[in-house]
PDB file of C-alpha atoms and ligand atoms in Angstrom:
ATOM      1  CA  UNK A   3     120.906 104.143 102.167  1.00  0.00           C
ATOM      2  CA  UNK A   4     118.710 101.853 100.165  1.00  0.00           C
ATOM      3  CA  UNK A   5     116.232 102.173  97.322  1.00  0.00           C
ATOM      4  CA  UNK A   6     112.681 100.891  97.547  1.00  0.00           C
ATOM      5  CA  UNK A   7     110.735  99.646  94.540  1.00  0.00           C
ATOM      6  CA  UNK A   8     106.935  99.768  94.486  1.00  0.00           C
ATOM      7  CA  UNK A   9     104.908  97.280  92.469  1.00  0.00           C
ATOM      8  CA  UNK A  10     101.217  96.370  92.533  1.00  0.00           C
ATOM      9  CA  UNK A  11     100.199  93.886  89.805  1.00  0.00           C
ATOM     10  CA  UNK A  12     102.408  91.619  87.683  1.00  0.00           C
ATOM     11  CA  UNK A  13      99.930  90.604  85.019  1.00  0.00           C
ATOM     12  CA  UNK A  14     100.059  90.757  81.206  1.00  0.00           C
ATOM     13  CA  UNK A  15      96.265  90.737  80.928  1.00  0.00           C
ATOM     14  CA  UNK A  16      95.717  93.977  82.860  1.00  0.00           C
ATOM     15  CA  UNK A  17      96.256  97.257  81.035  1.00  0.00           C
ATOM     16  CA  UNK A  18      96.829  99.754  83.823  1.00  0.00           C
ATOM     17  CA  UNK A  19      99.612 102.049  85.034  1.00  0.00           C
ATOM     18  CA  UNK A  20     100.116  99.837  88.118  1.00  0.00           C
ATOM     19  CA  UNK A  21     100.399  96.532  86.196  1.00  0.00           C
ATOM     20  CA  UNK A  22     103.777  95.434  84.808  1.00  0.00           C
ATOM     21  CA  UNK A  23     104.155  92.471  82.474  1.00  0.00           C
ATOM     22  CA  UNK A  24     105.662  89.193  83.643  1.00  0.00           C
ATOM     23  CA  UNK A  25     108.445  89.605  81.100  1.00  0.00           C
ATOM     24  CA  UNK A  26     109.291  93.137  82.299  1.00  0.00           C
ATOM     25  CA  UNK A  27     109.292  92.010  85.933  1.00  0.00           C
ATOM     26  CA  UNK A  28     111.610  89.101  85.154  1.00  0.00           C
ATOM     27  CA  UNK A  29     113.977  91.415  83.252  1.00  0.00           C
ATOM     28  CA  UNK A  30     113.996  93.875  86.170  1.00  0.00           C
ATOM     29  CA  UNK A  31     114.836  91.189  88.727  1.00  0.00           C
ATOM     30  CA  UNK A  32     117.605  89.921  86.416  1.00  0.00           C
ATOM     31  CA  UNK A  33     118.933  93.499  86.169  1.00  0.00           C
ATOM     32  CA  UNK A  34     119.015  93.860  89.978  1.00  0.00           C
ATOM     33  CA  UNK A  35     120.877  90.572  90.313  1.00  0.00           C
ATOM     34  CA  UNK A  36     123.386  91.455  87.555  1.00  0.00           C
ATOM     35  CA  UNK A  37     123.967  94.922  89.039  1.00  0.00           C
ATOM     36  CA  UNK A  38     124.840  93.390  92.402  1.00  0.00           C
ATOM     37  CA  UNK A  39     121.831  94.570  94.365  1.00  0.00           C
ATOM     38  CA  UNK A  40     121.021  92.863  97.646  1.00  0.00           C
ATOM     39  CA  UNK A  41     117.305  92.466  98.456  1.00  0.00           C
ATOM     40  CA  UNK A  42     116.627  93.595 102.013  1.00  0.00           C
ATOM     41  CA  UNK A  43     114.083  92.100 104.370  1.00  0.00           C
ATOM     42  CA  UNK A  44     111.710  94.653 105.878  1.00  0.00           C
ATOM     43  CA  UNK A  45     113.426  94.062 109.242  1.00  0.00           C
ATOM     44  CA  UNK A  46     116.828  94.848 107.667  1.00  0.00           C
ATOM     45  CA  UNK A  47     115.386  98.031 106.147  1.00  0.00           C
ATOM     46  CA  UNK A  48     113.911  98.971 109.536  1.00  0.00           C
ATOM     47  CA  UNK A  49     117.280  98.427 111.247  1.00  0.00           C
ATOM     48  CA  UNK A  50     119.011 100.687 108.681  1.00  0.00           C
ATOM     49  CA  UNK A  51     116.264 103.326 108.956  1.00  0.00           C
ATOM     50  CA  UNK A  52     116.582 103.281 112.758  1.00  0.00           C
ATOM     51  CA  UNK A  53     120.362 103.645 112.601  1.00  0.00           C
ATOM     52  CA  UNK A  54     120.801 100.218 114.215  1.00  0.00           C
ATOM     53  CA  UNK A  55     122.519  98.778 111.109  1.00  0.00           C
ATOM     54  CA  UNK A  56     124.920 100.406 108.629  1.00  0.00           C
ATOM     55  CA  UNK A  57     123.458 101.754 105.364  1.00  0.00           C
ATOM     56  CA  UNK A  58     123.394  99.207 102.575  1.00  0.00           C
ATOM     57  CA  UNK A  59     125.060 100.735  99.462  1.00  0.00           C
ATOM     58  CA  UNK A  60     123.452  98.254  97.039  1.00  0.00           C
ATOM     59  CA  UNK A  61     120.404  97.539  99.161  1.00  0.00           C
ATOM     60  CA  UNK A  62     117.007  97.306  97.517  1.00  0.00           C
ATOM     61  CA  UNK A  63     113.689  96.810  99.245  1.00  0.00           C
ATOM     62  CA  UNK A  64     111.203  95.319  96.767  1.00  0.00           C
ATOM     63  CA  UNK A  65     107.579  95.998  97.752  1.00  0.00           C
ATOM     64  CA  UNK A  66     104.114  95.145  96.456  1.00  0.00           C
ATOM     65  CA  UNK A  67     101.051  97.084  97.579  1.00  0.00           C
ATOM     66  CA  UNK A  68      97.572  95.533  98.069  1.00  0.00           C
ATOM     67  CA  UNK A  69      98.606  91.832  98.054  1.00  0.00           C
ATOM     68  CA  UNK A  70      97.253  90.525  94.740  1.00  0.00           C
ATOM     69  CA  UNK A  71      97.166  86.852  93.750  1.00  0.00           C
ATOM     70  CA  UNK A  72      99.599  87.413  90.867  1.00  0.00           C
ATOM     71  CA  UNK A  73     102.266  88.440  93.374  1.00  0.00           C
ATOM     72  CA  UNK A  74     102.457  84.763  94.350  1.00  0.00           C
ATOM     73  CA  UNK A  75     101.617  83.136  91.002  1.00  0.00           C
ATOM     74  CA  UNK A  76     103.717  85.422  88.752  1.00  0.00           C
ATOM     75  CA  UNK A  77     106.250  87.400  90.840  1.00  0.00           C
ATOM     76  CA  UNK A  78     107.258  84.945  93.549  1.00  0.00           C
ATOM     77  CA  UNK A  79     108.789  82.273  91.246  1.00  0.00           C
ATOM     78  CA  UNK A  80     110.921  85.000  89.602  1.00  0.00           C
ATOM     79  CA  UNK A  81     112.047  86.365  92.977  1.00  0.00           C
ATOM     80  CA  UNK A  82     112.985  82.879  94.184  1.00  0.00           C
ATOM     81  CA  UNK A  83     114.839  82.146  90.936  1.00  0.00           C
ATOM     82  CA  UNK A  84     116.997  85.255  91.401  1.00  0.00           C
ATOM     83  CA  UNK A  85     117.563  84.820  95.128  1.00  0.00           C
ATOM     84  CA  UNK A  86     115.572  87.963  95.855  1.00  0.00           C
ATOM     85  CA  UNK A  87     112.855  88.615  98.405  1.00  0.00           C
ATOM     86  CA  UNK A  88     110.086  91.171  98.724  1.00  0.00           C
ATOM     87  CA  UNK A  89     107.473  92.636 101.057  1.00  0.00           C
ATOM     88  CA  UNK A  90     103.701  92.595 100.490  1.00  0.00           C
ATOM     89  CA  UNK A  91     101.572  95.341 102.052  1.00  0.00           C
ATOM     90  CA  UNK A  92      98.192  93.733 102.707  1.00  0.00           C
ATOM     91  CA  UNK A  93      94.634  95.131 103.009  1.00  0.00           C
ATOM     92  CA  UNK A  94      93.091  92.956 105.735  1.00  0.00           C
ATOM     93  CA  UNK A  95      89.383  93.513 104.881  1.00  0.00           C
ATOM     94  CA  UNK A  96      89.840  92.111 101.355  1.00  0.00           C
ATOM     95  CA  UNK A  97      91.877  88.954 101.955  1.00  0.00           C
ATOM     96  CA  UNK A  98      90.724  86.347  99.399  1.00  0.00           C
ATOM     97  CA  UNK A  99      88.389  88.883  97.743  1.00  0.00           C
ATOM     98  CA  UNK A 100      88.100  90.875  94.567  1.00  0.00           C
ATOM     99  CA  UNK A 101      89.416  94.476  94.315  1.00  0.00           C
ATOM    100  CA  UNK A 102      85.953  95.971  94.875  1.00  0.00           C
ATOM    101  CA  UNK A 103      87.410  98.600  97.223  1.00  0.00           C
ATOM    102  CA  UNK A 104      88.895 100.374  94.212  1.00  0.00           C
ATOM    103  CA  UNK A 105      86.196 102.291  92.277  1.00  0.00           C
ATOM    104  CA  UNK A 106      88.773 103.514  89.789  1.00  0.00           C
ATOM    105  CA  UNK A 107      89.911 100.035  88.746  1.00  0.00           C
ATOM    106  CA  UNK A 108      88.327  98.896  85.490  1.00  0.00           C
ATOM    107  CA  UNK A 109      89.781  95.403  85.879  1.00  0.00           C
ATOM    108  CA  UNK A 110      89.132  92.506  88.203  1.00  0.00           C
ATOM    109  CA  UNK A 111      92.041  91.549  90.416  1.00  0.00           C
ATOM    110  CA  UNK A 112      91.887  89.109  93.309  1.00  0.00           C
ATOM    111  CA  UNK A 113      93.625  89.566  96.618  1.00  0.00           C
ATOM    112  CA  UNK A 114      95.600  86.715  98.135  1.00  0.00           C
ATOM    113  CA  UNK A 115      93.759  84.525 100.605  1.00  0.00           C
ATOM    114  CA  UNK A 116      95.345  83.335 103.859  1.00  0.00           C
ATOM    115  CA  UNK A 117      96.862  80.278 102.177  1.00  0.00           C
ATOM    116  CA  UNK A 118      98.418  82.528  99.520  1.00  0.00           C
ATOM    117  CA  UNK A 119      99.859  84.845 102.167  1.00  0.00           C
ATOM    118  CA  UNK A 120     101.354  81.836 103.953  1.00  0.00           C
ATOM    119  CA  UNK A 121     102.890  80.625 100.671  1.00  0.00           C
ATOM    120  CA  UNK A 122     104.510  84.053 100.295  1.00  0.00           C
ATOM    121  CA  UNK A 123     105.943  83.899 103.839  1.00  0.00           C
ATOM    122  CA  UNK A 124     107.130  80.304 103.450  1.00  0.00           C
ATOM    123  CA  UNK A 125     109.146  81.323 100.356  1.00  0.00           C
ATOM    124  CA  UNK A 126     111.008  83.961 102.390  1.00  0.00           C
ATOM    125  CA  UNK A 127     108.832  86.993 101.714  1.00  0.00           C
ATOM    126  CA  UNK A 128     107.704  89.565 104.266  1.00  0.00           C
ATOM    127  CA  UNK A 129     104.278  91.041 105.013  1.00  0.00           C
ATOM    128  CA  UNK A 130     103.460  94.598 106.033  1.00  0.00           C
ATOM    129  CA  UNK A 131     100.313  96.605 106.788  1.00  0.00           C
ATOM    130  CA  UNK A 132      98.301  98.624 104.249  1.00  0.00           C
ATOM    131  CA  UNK A 133      95.271  99.514 106.457  1.00  0.00           C
ATOM    132  CA  UNK A 134      92.111  97.488 107.009  1.00  0.00           C
ATOM    133  CA  UNK A 135      89.961  98.868 104.164  1.00  0.00           C
ATOM    134  CA  UNK A 136      92.281 100.947 101.969  1.00  0.00           C
ATOM    135  CA  UNK A 137      90.467 104.197 102.710  1.00  0.00           C
ATOM    136  CA  UNK A 138      92.215 107.498 102.172  1.00  0.00           C
ATOM    137  CA  UNK A 139      93.538 107.925 105.705  1.00  0.00           C
ATOM    138  CA  UNK A 140      93.650 111.732 105.722  1.00  0.00           C
ATOM    139  CA  UNK A 141      89.818 111.664 105.562  1.00  0.00           C
ATOM    140  CA  UNK A 142      89.428 109.578 108.733  1.00  0.00           C
ATOM    141  CA  UNK A 143      88.822 110.945 112.218  1.00  0.00           C
ATOM    142  CA  UNK A 144      91.144 110.028 115.084  1.00  0.00           C
ATOM    143  CA  UNK A 145      89.231 106.875 116.143  1.00  0.00           C
ATOM    144  CA  UNK A 146      88.798 105.614 112.556  1.00  0.00           C
ATOM    145  CA  UNK A 147      92.458 106.245 111.891  1.00  0.00           C
ATOM    146  CA  UNK A 148      93.598 104.251 114.891  1.00  0.00           C
ATOM    147  CA  UNK A 149      91.256 101.386 113.953  1.00  0.00           C
ATOM    148  CA  UNK A 150      92.411 101.358 110.300  1.00  0.00           C
ATOM    149  CA  UNK A 151      95.974 100.787 111.464  1.00  0.00           C
ATOM    150  CA  UNK A 152      95.428  98.651 114.588  1.00  0.00           C
ATOM    151  CA  UNK A 153      92.777  96.267 113.192  1.00  0.00           C
ATOM    152  CA  UNK A 154      94.864  95.652 110.056  1.00  0.00           C
ATOM    153  CA  UNK A 155      97.963  94.865 112.095  1.00  0.00           C
ATOM    154  CA  UNK A 156      96.193  92.686 114.689  1.00  0.00           C
ATOM    155  CA  UNK A 157      94.354  90.591 112.055  1.00  0.00           C
ATOM    156  CA  UNK A 158      97.491  89.972 110.001  1.00  0.00           C
ATOM    157  CA  UNK A 159      99.685  89.197 112.998  1.00  0.00           C
ATOM    158  CA  UNK A 160      97.113  86.828 114.448  1.00  0.00           C
ATOM    159  CA  UNK A 161      96.393  85.149 111.117  1.00  0.00           C
ATOM    160  CA  UNK A 162     100.027  84.757 110.083  1.00  0.00           C
ATOM    161  CA  UNK A 163     101.877  84.473 113.396  1.00  0.00           C
ATOM    162  CA  UNK A 164     104.387  87.155 112.368  1.00  0.00           C
ATOM    163  CA  UNK A 165     105.140  90.562 113.806  1.00  0.00           C
ATOM    164  CA  UNK A 166     104.630  93.366 111.274  1.00  0.00           C
ATOM    165  CA  UNK A 167     107.229  96.155 111.238  1.00  0.00           C
ATOM    166  CA  UNK A 168     106.373  98.213 108.132  1.00  0.00           C
ATOM    167  CA  UNK A 169     103.310 100.021 106.753  1.00  0.00           C
ATOM    168  CA  UNK A 170     102.461 101.473 103.359  1.00  0.00           C
ATOM    169  CA  UNK A 171     100.040 104.443 103.302  1.00  0.00           C
ATOM    170  CA  UNK A 172      97.008 103.703 101.054  1.00  0.00           C
ATOM    171  CA  UNK A 173      97.291 105.938  97.958  1.00  0.00           C
ATOM    172  CA  UNK A 174     100.594 107.119  99.449  1.00  0.00           C
ATOM    173  CA  UNK A 175      98.640 109.816 101.302  1.00  0.00           C
ATOM    174  CA  UNK A 176      99.389 110.876 104.872  1.00  0.00           C
ATOM    175  CA  UNK A 177      99.512 113.875 107.195  1.00  0.00           C
ATOM    176  CA  UNK A 178     100.802 114.440 110.728  1.00  0.00           C
ATOM    177  CA  UNK A 179      97.841 112.637 112.364  1.00  0.00           C
ATOM    178  CA  UNK A 180      98.143 109.612 110.029  1.00  0.00           C
ATOM    179  CA  UNK A 181     101.873 109.444 110.677  1.00  0.00           C
ATOM    180  CA  UNK A 182     101.297 109.540 114.459  1.00  0.00           C
ATOM    181  CA  UNK A 183      98.788 106.662 114.275  1.00  0.00           C
ATOM    182  CA  UNK A 184     101.188 104.559 112.205  1.00  0.00           C
ATOM    183  CA  UNK A 185     104.135 105.435 114.464  1.00  0.00           C
ATOM    184  CA  UNK A 186     102.338 103.830 117.422  1.00  0.00           C
ATOM    185  CA  UNK A 187     102.416 100.426 115.701  1.00  0.00           C
ATOM    186  CA  UNK A 188     105.254 100.376 113.190  1.00  0.00           C
ATOM    187  CA  UNK A 189     108.992 101.001 112.869  1.00  0.00           C
ATOM    188  CA  UNK A 190     108.777 102.494 109.367  1.00  0.00           C
ATOM    189  CA  UNK A 191     106.257 103.577 106.712  1.00  0.00           C
ATOM    190  CA  UNK A 192     106.283 104.097 102.956  1.00  0.00           C
ATOM    191  CA  UNK A 193     104.893 106.750 100.614  1.00  0.00           C
ATOM    192  CA  UNK A 194     104.324 106.692  96.841  1.00  0.00           C
ATOM    193  CA  UNK A 195     106.715 109.606  96.284  1.00  0.00           C
ATOM    194  CA  UNK A 196     109.664 108.844  94.016  1.00  0.00           C
ATOM    195  CA  UNK A 197     113.005 108.579  95.787  1.00  0.00           C
ATOM    196  CA  UNK A 198     115.346 106.481  97.856  1.00  0.00           C
ATOM    197  CA  UNK A 199     116.069 106.457 101.574  1.00  0.00           C
ATOM    198  CA  UNK A 200     118.904 108.330 103.189  1.00  0.00           C
ATOM    199  CA  UNK A 201     119.848 108.926 106.824  1.00  0.00           C
ATOM    200  CA  UNK A 202     118.231 112.370 106.666  1.00  0.00           C
ATOM    201  CA  UNK A 203     114.866 110.968 105.589  1.00  0.00           C
ATOM    202  CA  UNK A 204     112.009 110.509 108.030  1.00  0.00           C
ATOM    203  CA  UNK A 205     111.486 106.791 108.536  1.00  0.00           C
ATOM    204  CA  UNK A 206     107.707 107.202 108.474  1.00  0.00           C
ATOM    205  CA  UNK A 207     107.859 108.798 105.009  1.00  0.00           C
ATOM    206  CA  UNK A 208     110.158 106.537 103.000  1.00  0.00           C
ATOM    207  CA  UNK A 209     110.007 107.242  99.277  1.00  0.00           C
ATOM    208  CA  UNK A 210     109.683 104.528  96.647  1.00  0.00           C
ATOM    209  CA  UNK A 211     110.232 104.100  92.943  1.00  0.00           C
ATOM    210  CA  UNK A 212     106.834 103.223  91.464  1.00  0.00           C
ATOM    211  CA  UNK A 213     107.761 100.934  88.554  1.00  0.00           C
ATOM    212  CA  UNK A 214     105.736 101.784  85.434  1.00  0.00           C
ATOM    213  CA  UNK A 215     104.742  99.335  82.681  1.00  0.00           C
ATOM    214  CA  UNK A 216     106.083 101.473  79.835  1.00  0.00           C
ATOM    215  CA  UNK A 217     109.644 101.580  81.150  1.00  0.00           C
ATOM    216  CA  UNK A 218     112.339  99.832  79.160  1.00  0.00           C
ATOM    217  CA  UNK A 219     114.902  97.860  81.154  1.00  0.00           C
ATOM    218  CA  UNK A 220     117.411 100.694  80.497  1.00  0.00           C
ATOM    219  CA  UNK A 221     115.013 103.212  81.978  1.00  0.00           C
ATOM    220  CA  UNK A 222     114.375 100.974  84.997  1.00  0.00           C
ATOM    221  CA  UNK A 223     118.102 100.578  85.615  1.00  0.00           C
ATOM    222  CA  UNK A 224     118.777 104.286  85.203  1.00  0.00           C
ATOM    223  CA  UNK A 225     116.074 105.214  87.709  1.00  0.00           C
ATOM    224  CA  UNK A 226     117.291 102.711  90.303  1.00  0.00           C
ATOM    225  CA  UNK A 227     120.880 103.983  89.952  1.00  0.00           C
ATOM    226  CA  UNK A 228     119.886 107.682  89.988  1.00  0.00           C
ATOM    227  CA  UNK A 229     117.614 107.302  93.013  1.00  0.00           C
ATOM    228  CA  UNK A 230     120.335 105.374  94.818  1.00  0.00           C
ATOM    229  CA  UNK A 231     122.849 108.143  94.153  1.00  0.00           C
ATOM    230  CA  UNK A 232     120.435 110.892  95.233  1.00  0.00           C
ATOM    231  CA  UNK A 233     119.629 109.006  98.413  1.00  0.00           C
ATOM    232  CA  UNK A 234     123.331 108.492  99.134  1.00  0.00           C
ATOM    233  CA  UNK A 235     123.796 112.261  98.875  1.00  0.00           C
ATOM    234  CA  UNK A 236     120.864 112.814 101.226  1.00  0.00           C
ATOM    235  CA  UNK A 237     118.549 114.400  98.633  1.00  0.00           C
TER     236      UNK A 237
HETATM  237 ZN1   ZN B 307      97.206 100.277  97.870  1.00  0.00          ZN
END
């Protein structure tokens, strides 16, 4: 089993449920290190999810959705300092652009440009797919669905020279058709539903712990431990 953490923004200036402070993020990475967690690469997580590698009892997959600039400027130095690594799920249509795709966001956040994505990779991070335009995929027809997944993957692989193995559903939303489209291109996919991964879980619906800004470090630690235990029991 392993637990997967979901972050978006690491920015003190943004007041939103998906933005954690730099101080909180640093404390959380310190907690993972002190508690003996081992940060998995996305390929290691895929191997475990496929049954090709043994479950990792203290394995944690740290993920960031959307690929914001602060993931490199604020989160990456902390990850490197603690010997941890993480995966960014990137929206290919908005590379180097503002978060204009998100009508609900009342803040400006910039997405990493190609140079920023390369910096992330060079420091040992991984990249995954998050669709081309971050549309709600259950609203797309078959052709749009295939394009949302395939165009995203092809652009990122071509631009970065890396094979992508994991995908995060935009808004965490999927159905059988979305899952089928993703399955054609990826080894595993992630939801926004709280939970860990266990051998009984479907590897195209891997749950994550969405880290919230109001959590104390005790609450963070408790949730990681509880989710790990539930996942180990197959719940
Ligand atoms: Zn997203």
